[in-house]
């Protein structure tokens, strides 16, 4: 998707982003509670660690994930869902109900 298309239609940009490979599975993994990279990696062991790292960065840039450095640890980053994601996830549940009924 070109930058012009993203700017022209925010809805297309949103759907383009959330349907990227692994995004929703990563979000599901984090949804249960905040997790460090190694815990996410263990729960999604079929995803290449480099791709997982890149997707987490993209999720953070998009505002769906927040990262925090855990105190008293050396470079241990914890990933949590953001308020932005929590607000949006309600809509995903509505879409899921619609899919179950109509598809």
mmCIF file with all atom_site columns, C-alpha atoms in Angstrom:
data_model
loop_
_atom_site.group_PDB
_atom_site.id
_atom_site.type_symbol
_atom_site.label_atom_id
_atom_site.label_alt_id
_atom_site.label_comp_id
_atom_site.label_asym_id
_atom_site.label_entity_id
_atom_site.label_seq_id
_atom_site.pdbx_PDB_ins_code
_atom_site.Cartn_x
_atom_site.Cartn_y
_atom_site.Cartn_z
_atom_site.occupancy
_atom_site.B_iso_or_equiv
_atom_site.pdbx_formal_charge
_atom_site.auth_seq_id
_atom_site.auth_comp_id
_atom_site.auth_asym_id
_atom_site.auth_atom_id
_atom_site.pdbx_PDB_model_num
ATOM 1   C CA . UNK A 1 1   ? 0.000   0.000   0.000  1.00 0.00 ? 1   UNK A CA 1
ATOM 2   C CA . UNK A 1 2   ? 1.413   3.358   -0.973 1.00 0.00 ? 2   UNK A CA 1
ATOM 3   C CA . UNK A 1 3   ? 1.729   6.266   1.447  1.00 0.00 ? 3   UNK A CA 1
ATOM 4   C CA . UNK A 1 4   ? -0.865  8.156   -0.586 1.00 0.00 ? 4   UNK A CA 1
ATOM 5   C CA . UNK A 1 5   ? -3.383  5.321   -0.175 1.00 0.00 ? 5   UNK A CA 1
ATOM 6   C CA . UNK A 1 6   ? -2.711  5.200   3.585  1.00 0.00 ? 6   UNK A CA 1
ATOM 7   C CA . UNK A 1 7   ? -3.298  8.942   3.914  1.00 0.00 ? 7   UNK A CA 1
ATOM 8   C CA . UNK A 1 8   ? -6.354  8.907   1.690  1.00 0.00 ? 8   UNK A CA 1
ATOM 9   C CA . UNK A 1 9   ? -8.194  6.178   3.575  1.00 0.00 ? 9   UNK A CA 1
ATOM 10  C CA . UNK A 1 10  ? -7.361  5.675   7.262  1.00 0.00 ? 10  UNK A CA 1
ATOM 11  C CA . UNK A 1 11  ? -9.638  2.620   7.390  1.00 0.00 ? 11  UNK A CA 1
ATOM 12  C CA . UNK A 1 12  ? -7.613  0.924   4.643  1.00 0.00 ? 12  UNK A CA 1
ATOM 13  C CA . UNK A 1 13  ? -4.421  1.751   6.517  1.00 0.00 ? 13  UNK A CA 1
ATOM 14  C CA . UNK A 1 14  ? -5.794  0.219   9.710  1.00 0.00 ? 14  UNK A CA 1
ATOM 15  C CA . UNK A 1 15  ? -6.930  -2.998  8.016  1.00 0.00 ? 15  UNK A CA 1
ATOM 16  C CA . UNK A 1 16  ? -3.729  -3.226  5.995  1.00 0.00 ? 16  UNK A CA 1
ATOM 17  C CA . UNK A 1 17  ? -1.786  -3.072  9.261  1.00 0.00 ? 17  UNK A CA 1
ATOM 18  C CA . UNK A 1 18  ? -3.783  -5.510  11.404 1.00 0.00 ? 18  UNK A CA 1
ATOM 19  C CA . UNK A 1 19  ? -3.883  -8.142  8.640  1.00 0.00 ? 19  UNK A CA 1
ATOM 20  C CA . UNK A 1 20  ? -0.100  -8.154  8.281  1.00 0.00 ? 20  UNK A CA 1
ATOM 21  C CA . UNK A 1 21  ? 1.290   -11.599 8.928  1.00 0.00 ? 21  UNK A CA 1
ATOM 22  C CA . UNK A 1 22  ? 1.407   -12.484 12.652 1.00 0.00 ? 22  UNK A CA 1
ATOM 23  C CA . UNK A 1 23  ? 0.049   -9.156  13.977 1.00 0.00 ? 23  UNK A CA 1
ATOM 24  C CA . UNK A 1 24  ? -3.198  -10.519 15.413 1.00 0.00 ? 24  UNK A CA 1
ATOM 25  C CA . UNK A 1 25  ? -1.505  -13.626 16.829 1.00 0.00 ? 25  UNK A CA 1
ATOM 26  C CA . UNK A 1 26  ? 1.051   -11.465 18.605 1.00 0.00 ? 26  UNK A CA 1
ATOM 27  C CA . UNK A 1 27  ? -1.716  -9.265  19.981 1.00 0.00 ? 27  UNK A CA 1
ATOM 28  C CA . UNK A 1 28  ? -3.572  -12.341 21.215 1.00 0.00 ? 28  UNK A CA 1
ATOM 29  C CA . UNK A 1 29  ? -0.416  -13.574 22.929 1.00 0.00 ? 29  UNK A CA 1
ATOM 30  C CA . UNK A 1 30  ? 0.013   -10.275 24.776 1.00 0.00 ? 30  UNK A CA 1
ATOM 31  C CA . UNK A 1 31  ? -3.708  -9.913  25.537 1.00 0.00 ? 31  UNK A CA 1
ATOM 32  C CA . UNK A 1 32  ? -3.645  -12.287 28.482 1.00 0.00 ? 32  UNK A CA 1
ATOM 33  C CA . UNK A 1 33  ? -1.085  -10.136 30.347 1.00 0.00 ? 33  UNK A CA 1
ATOM 34  C CA . UNK A 1 34  ? 2.053   -8.105  29.699 1.00 0.00 ? 34  UNK A CA 1
ATOM 35  C CA . UNK A 1 35  ? 4.918   -10.268 28.492 1.00 0.00 ? 35  UNK A CA 1
ATOM 36  C CA . UNK A 1 36  ? 8.613   -10.060 27.834 1.00 0.00 ? 36  UNK A CA 1
ATOM 37  C CA . UNK A 1 37  ? 9.993   -10.963 24.414 1.00 0.00 ? 37  UNK A CA 1
ATOM 38  C CA . UNK A 1 38  ? 11.055  -14.475 25.430 1.00 0.00 ? 38  UNK A CA 1
ATOM 39  C CA . UNK A 1 39  ? 7.555   -15.286 26.740 1.00 0.00 ? 39  UNK A CA 1
ATOM 40  C CA . UNK A 1 40  ? 5.958   -14.056 23.527 1.00 0.00 ? 40  UNK A CA 1
ATOM 41  C CA . UNK A 1 41  ? 8.532   -16.009 21.538 1.00 0.00 ? 41  UNK A CA 1
ATOM 42  C CA . UNK A 1 42  ? 7.762   -19.201 23.489 1.00 0.00 ? 42  UNK A CA 1
ATOM 43  C CA . UNK A 1 43  ? 4.025   -18.850 22.947 1.00 0.00 ? 43  UNK A CA 1
ATOM 44  C CA . UNK A 1 44  ? 4.555   -18.248 19.213 1.00 0.00 ? 44  UNK A CA 1
ATOM 45  C CA . UNK A 1 45  ? 7.521   -20.532 18.605 1.00 0.00 ? 45  UNK A CA 1
ATOM 46  C CA . UNK A 1 46  ? 6.857   -20.878 14.866 1.00 0.00 ? 46  UNK A CA 1
ATOM 47  C CA . UNK A 1 47  ? 7.546   -17.172 14.251 1.00 0.00 ? 47  UNK A CA 1
ATOM 48  C CA . UNK A 1 48  ? 11.106  -16.241 13.396 1.00 0.00 ? 48  UNK A CA 1
ATOM 49  C CA . UNK A 1 49  ? 12.517  -14.159 16.304 1.00 0.00 ? 49  UNK A CA 1
ATOM 50  C CA . UNK A 1 50  ? 13.696  -11.413 13.937 1.00 0.00 ? 50  UNK A CA 1
ATOM 51  C CA . UNK A 1 51  ? 10.221  -11.087 12.440 1.00 0.00 ? 51  UNK A CA 1
ATOM 52  C CA . UNK A 1 52  ? 8.659   -11.123 15.908 1.00 0.00 ? 52  UNK A CA 1
ATOM 53  C CA . UNK A 1 53  ? 10.975  -8.322  16.971 1.00 0.00 ? 53  UNK A CA 1
ATOM 54  C CA . UNK A 1 54  ? 10.107  -6.296  13.868 1.00 0.00 ? 54  UNK A CA 1
ATOM 55  C CA . UNK A 1 55  ? 6.377   -6.812  14.367 1.00 0.00 ? 55  UNK A CA 1
ATOM 56  C CA . UNK A 1 56  ? 6.602   -5.712  18.010 1.00 0.00 ? 56  UNK A CA 1
ATOM 57  C CA . UNK A 1 57  ? 8.383   -2.533  16.879 1.00 0.00 ? 57  UNK A CA 1
ATOM 58  C CA . UNK A 1 58  ? 5.669   -1.928  14.271 1.00 0.00 ? 58  UNK A CA 1
ATOM 59  C CA . UNK A 1 59  ? 2.951   -2.494  16.863 1.00 0.00 ? 59  UNK A CA 1
ATOM 60  C CA . UNK A 1 60  ? 4.638   -0.003  19.156 1.00 0.00 ? 60  UNK A CA 1
ATOM 61  C CA . UNK A 1 61  ? 4.981   2.572   16.360 1.00 0.00 ? 61  UNK A CA 1
ATOM 62  C CA . UNK A 1 62  ? 1.299   2.064   15.464 1.00 0.00 ? 62  UNK A CA 1
ATOM 63  C CA . UNK A 1 63  ? 0.369   2.650   19.095 1.00 0.00 ? 63  UNK A CA 1
ATOM 64  C CA . UNK A 1 64  ? -1.139  -0.770  19.828 1.00 0.00 ? 64  UNK A CA 1
ATOM 65  C CA . UNK A 1 65  ? 1.673   -1.927  22.134 1.00 0.00 ? 65  UNK A CA 1
ATOM 66  C CA . UNK A 1 66  ? 3.668   -0.132  24.805 1.00 0.00 ? 66  UNK A CA 1
ATOM 67  C CA . UNK A 1 67  ? 7.069   -1.308  25.928 1.00 0.00 ? 67  UNK A CA 1
ATOM 68  C CA . UNK A 1 68  ? 8.523   -0.799  29.376 1.00 0.00 ? 68  UNK A CA 1
ATOM 69  C CA . UNK A 1 69  ? 11.937  -1.672  30.691 1.00 0.00 ? 69  UNK A CA 1
ATOM 70  C CA . UNK A 1 70  ? 11.590  -3.855  33.738 1.00 0.00 ? 70  UNK A CA 1
ATOM 71  C CA . UNK A 1 71  ? 13.320  -2.425  36.777 1.00 0.00 ? 71  UNK A CA 1
ATOM 72  C CA . UNK A 1 72  ? 16.320  -4.239  38.248 1.00 0.00 ? 72  UNK A CA 1
ATOM 73  C CA . UNK A 1 73  ? 16.906  -6.225  35.060 1.00 0.00 ? 73  UNK A CA 1
ATOM 74  C CA . UNK A 1 74  ? 19.375  -5.757  32.289 1.00 0.00 ? 74  UNK A CA 1
ATOM 75  C CA . UNK A 1 75  ? 17.557  -4.686  29.131 1.00 0.00 ? 75  UNK A CA 1
ATOM 76  C CA . UNK A 1 76  ? 14.433  -6.764  29.829 1.00 0.00 ? 76  UNK A CA 1
ATOM 77  C CA . UNK A 1 77  ? 11.577  -5.153  27.953 1.00 0.00 ? 77  UNK A CA 1
ATOM 78  C CA . UNK A 1 78  ? 7.976   -5.893  28.808 1.00 0.00 ? 78  UNK A CA 1
ATOM 79  C CA . UNK A 1 79  ? 5.280   -5.493  26.148 1.00 0.00 ? 79  UNK A CA 1
ATOM 80  C CA . UNK A 1 80  ? 1.733   -4.501  27.116 1.00 0.00 ? 80  UNK A CA 1
ATOM 81  C CA . UNK A 1 81  ? -1.369  -3.652  25.145 1.00 0.00 ? 81  UNK A CA 1
ATOM 82  C CA . UNK A 1 82  ? -2.060  0.062   24.878 1.00 0.00 ? 82  UNK A CA 1
ATOM 83  C CA . UNK A 1 83  ? -5.275  1.890   25.593 1.00 0.00 ? 83  UNK A CA 1
ATOM 84  C CA . UNK A 1 84  ? -5.551  2.454   21.842 1.00 0.00 ? 84  UNK A CA 1
ATOM 85  C CA . UNK A 1 85  ? -5.583  -1.313  21.230 1.00 0.00 ? 85  UNK A CA 1
ATOM 86  C CA . UNK A 1 86  ? -7.984  -1.995  24.088 1.00 0.00 ? 86  UNK A CA 1
ATOM 87  C CA . UNK A 1 87  ? -10.387 0.497   22.568 1.00 0.00 ? 87  UNK A CA 1
ATOM 88  C CA . UNK A 1 88  ? -10.062 -1.066  19.114 1.00 0.00 ? 88  UNK A CA 1
ATOM 89  C CA . UNK A 1 89  ? -10.236 -4.690  20.270 1.00 0.00 ? 89  UNK A CA 1
ATOM 90  C CA . UNK A 1 90  ? -13.876 -4.253  21.239 1.00 0.00 ? 90  UNK A CA 1
ATOM 91  C CA . UNK A 1 91  ? -14.565 -3.677  17.562 1.00 0.00 ? 91  UNK A CA 1
ATOM 92  C CA . UNK A 1 92  ? -12.744 -6.844  16.591 1.00 0.00 ? 92  UNK A CA 1
ATOM 93  C CA . UNK A 1 93  ? -15.051 -8.793  18.889 1.00 0.00 ? 93  UNK A CA 1
ATOM 94  C CA . UNK A 1 94  ? -18.053 -7.203  17.180 1.00 0.00 ? 94  UNK A CA 1
ATOM 95  C CA . UNK A 1 95  ? -16.619 -8.114  13.763 1.00 0.00 ? 95  UNK A CA 1
ATOM 96  C CA . UNK A 1 96  ? -16.007 -11.686 14.959 1.00 0.00 ? 96  UNK A CA 1
ATOM 97  C CA . UNK A 1 97  ? -19.645 -11.985 16.040 1.00 0.00 ? 97  UNK A CA 1
ATOM 98  C CA . UNK A 1 98  ? -20.736 -10.652 12.662 1.00 0.00 ? 98  UNK A CA 1
ATOM 99  C CA . UNK A 1 99  ? -18.525 -13.181 10.842 1.00 0.00 ? 99  UNK A CA 1
ATOM 100 C CA . UNK A 1 100 ? -19.911 -16.081 12.886 1.00 0.00 ? 100 UNK A CA 1
ATOM 101 C CA . UNK A 1 101 ? -23.449 -15.030 12.071 1.00 0.00 ? 101 UNK A CA 1
ATOM 102 C CA . UNK A 1 102 ? -23.124 -14.122 8.397  1.00 0.00 ? 102 UNK A CA 1
ATOM 103 C CA . UNK A 1 103 ? -20.143 -15.917 6.902  1.00 0.00 ? 103 UNK A CA 1
#
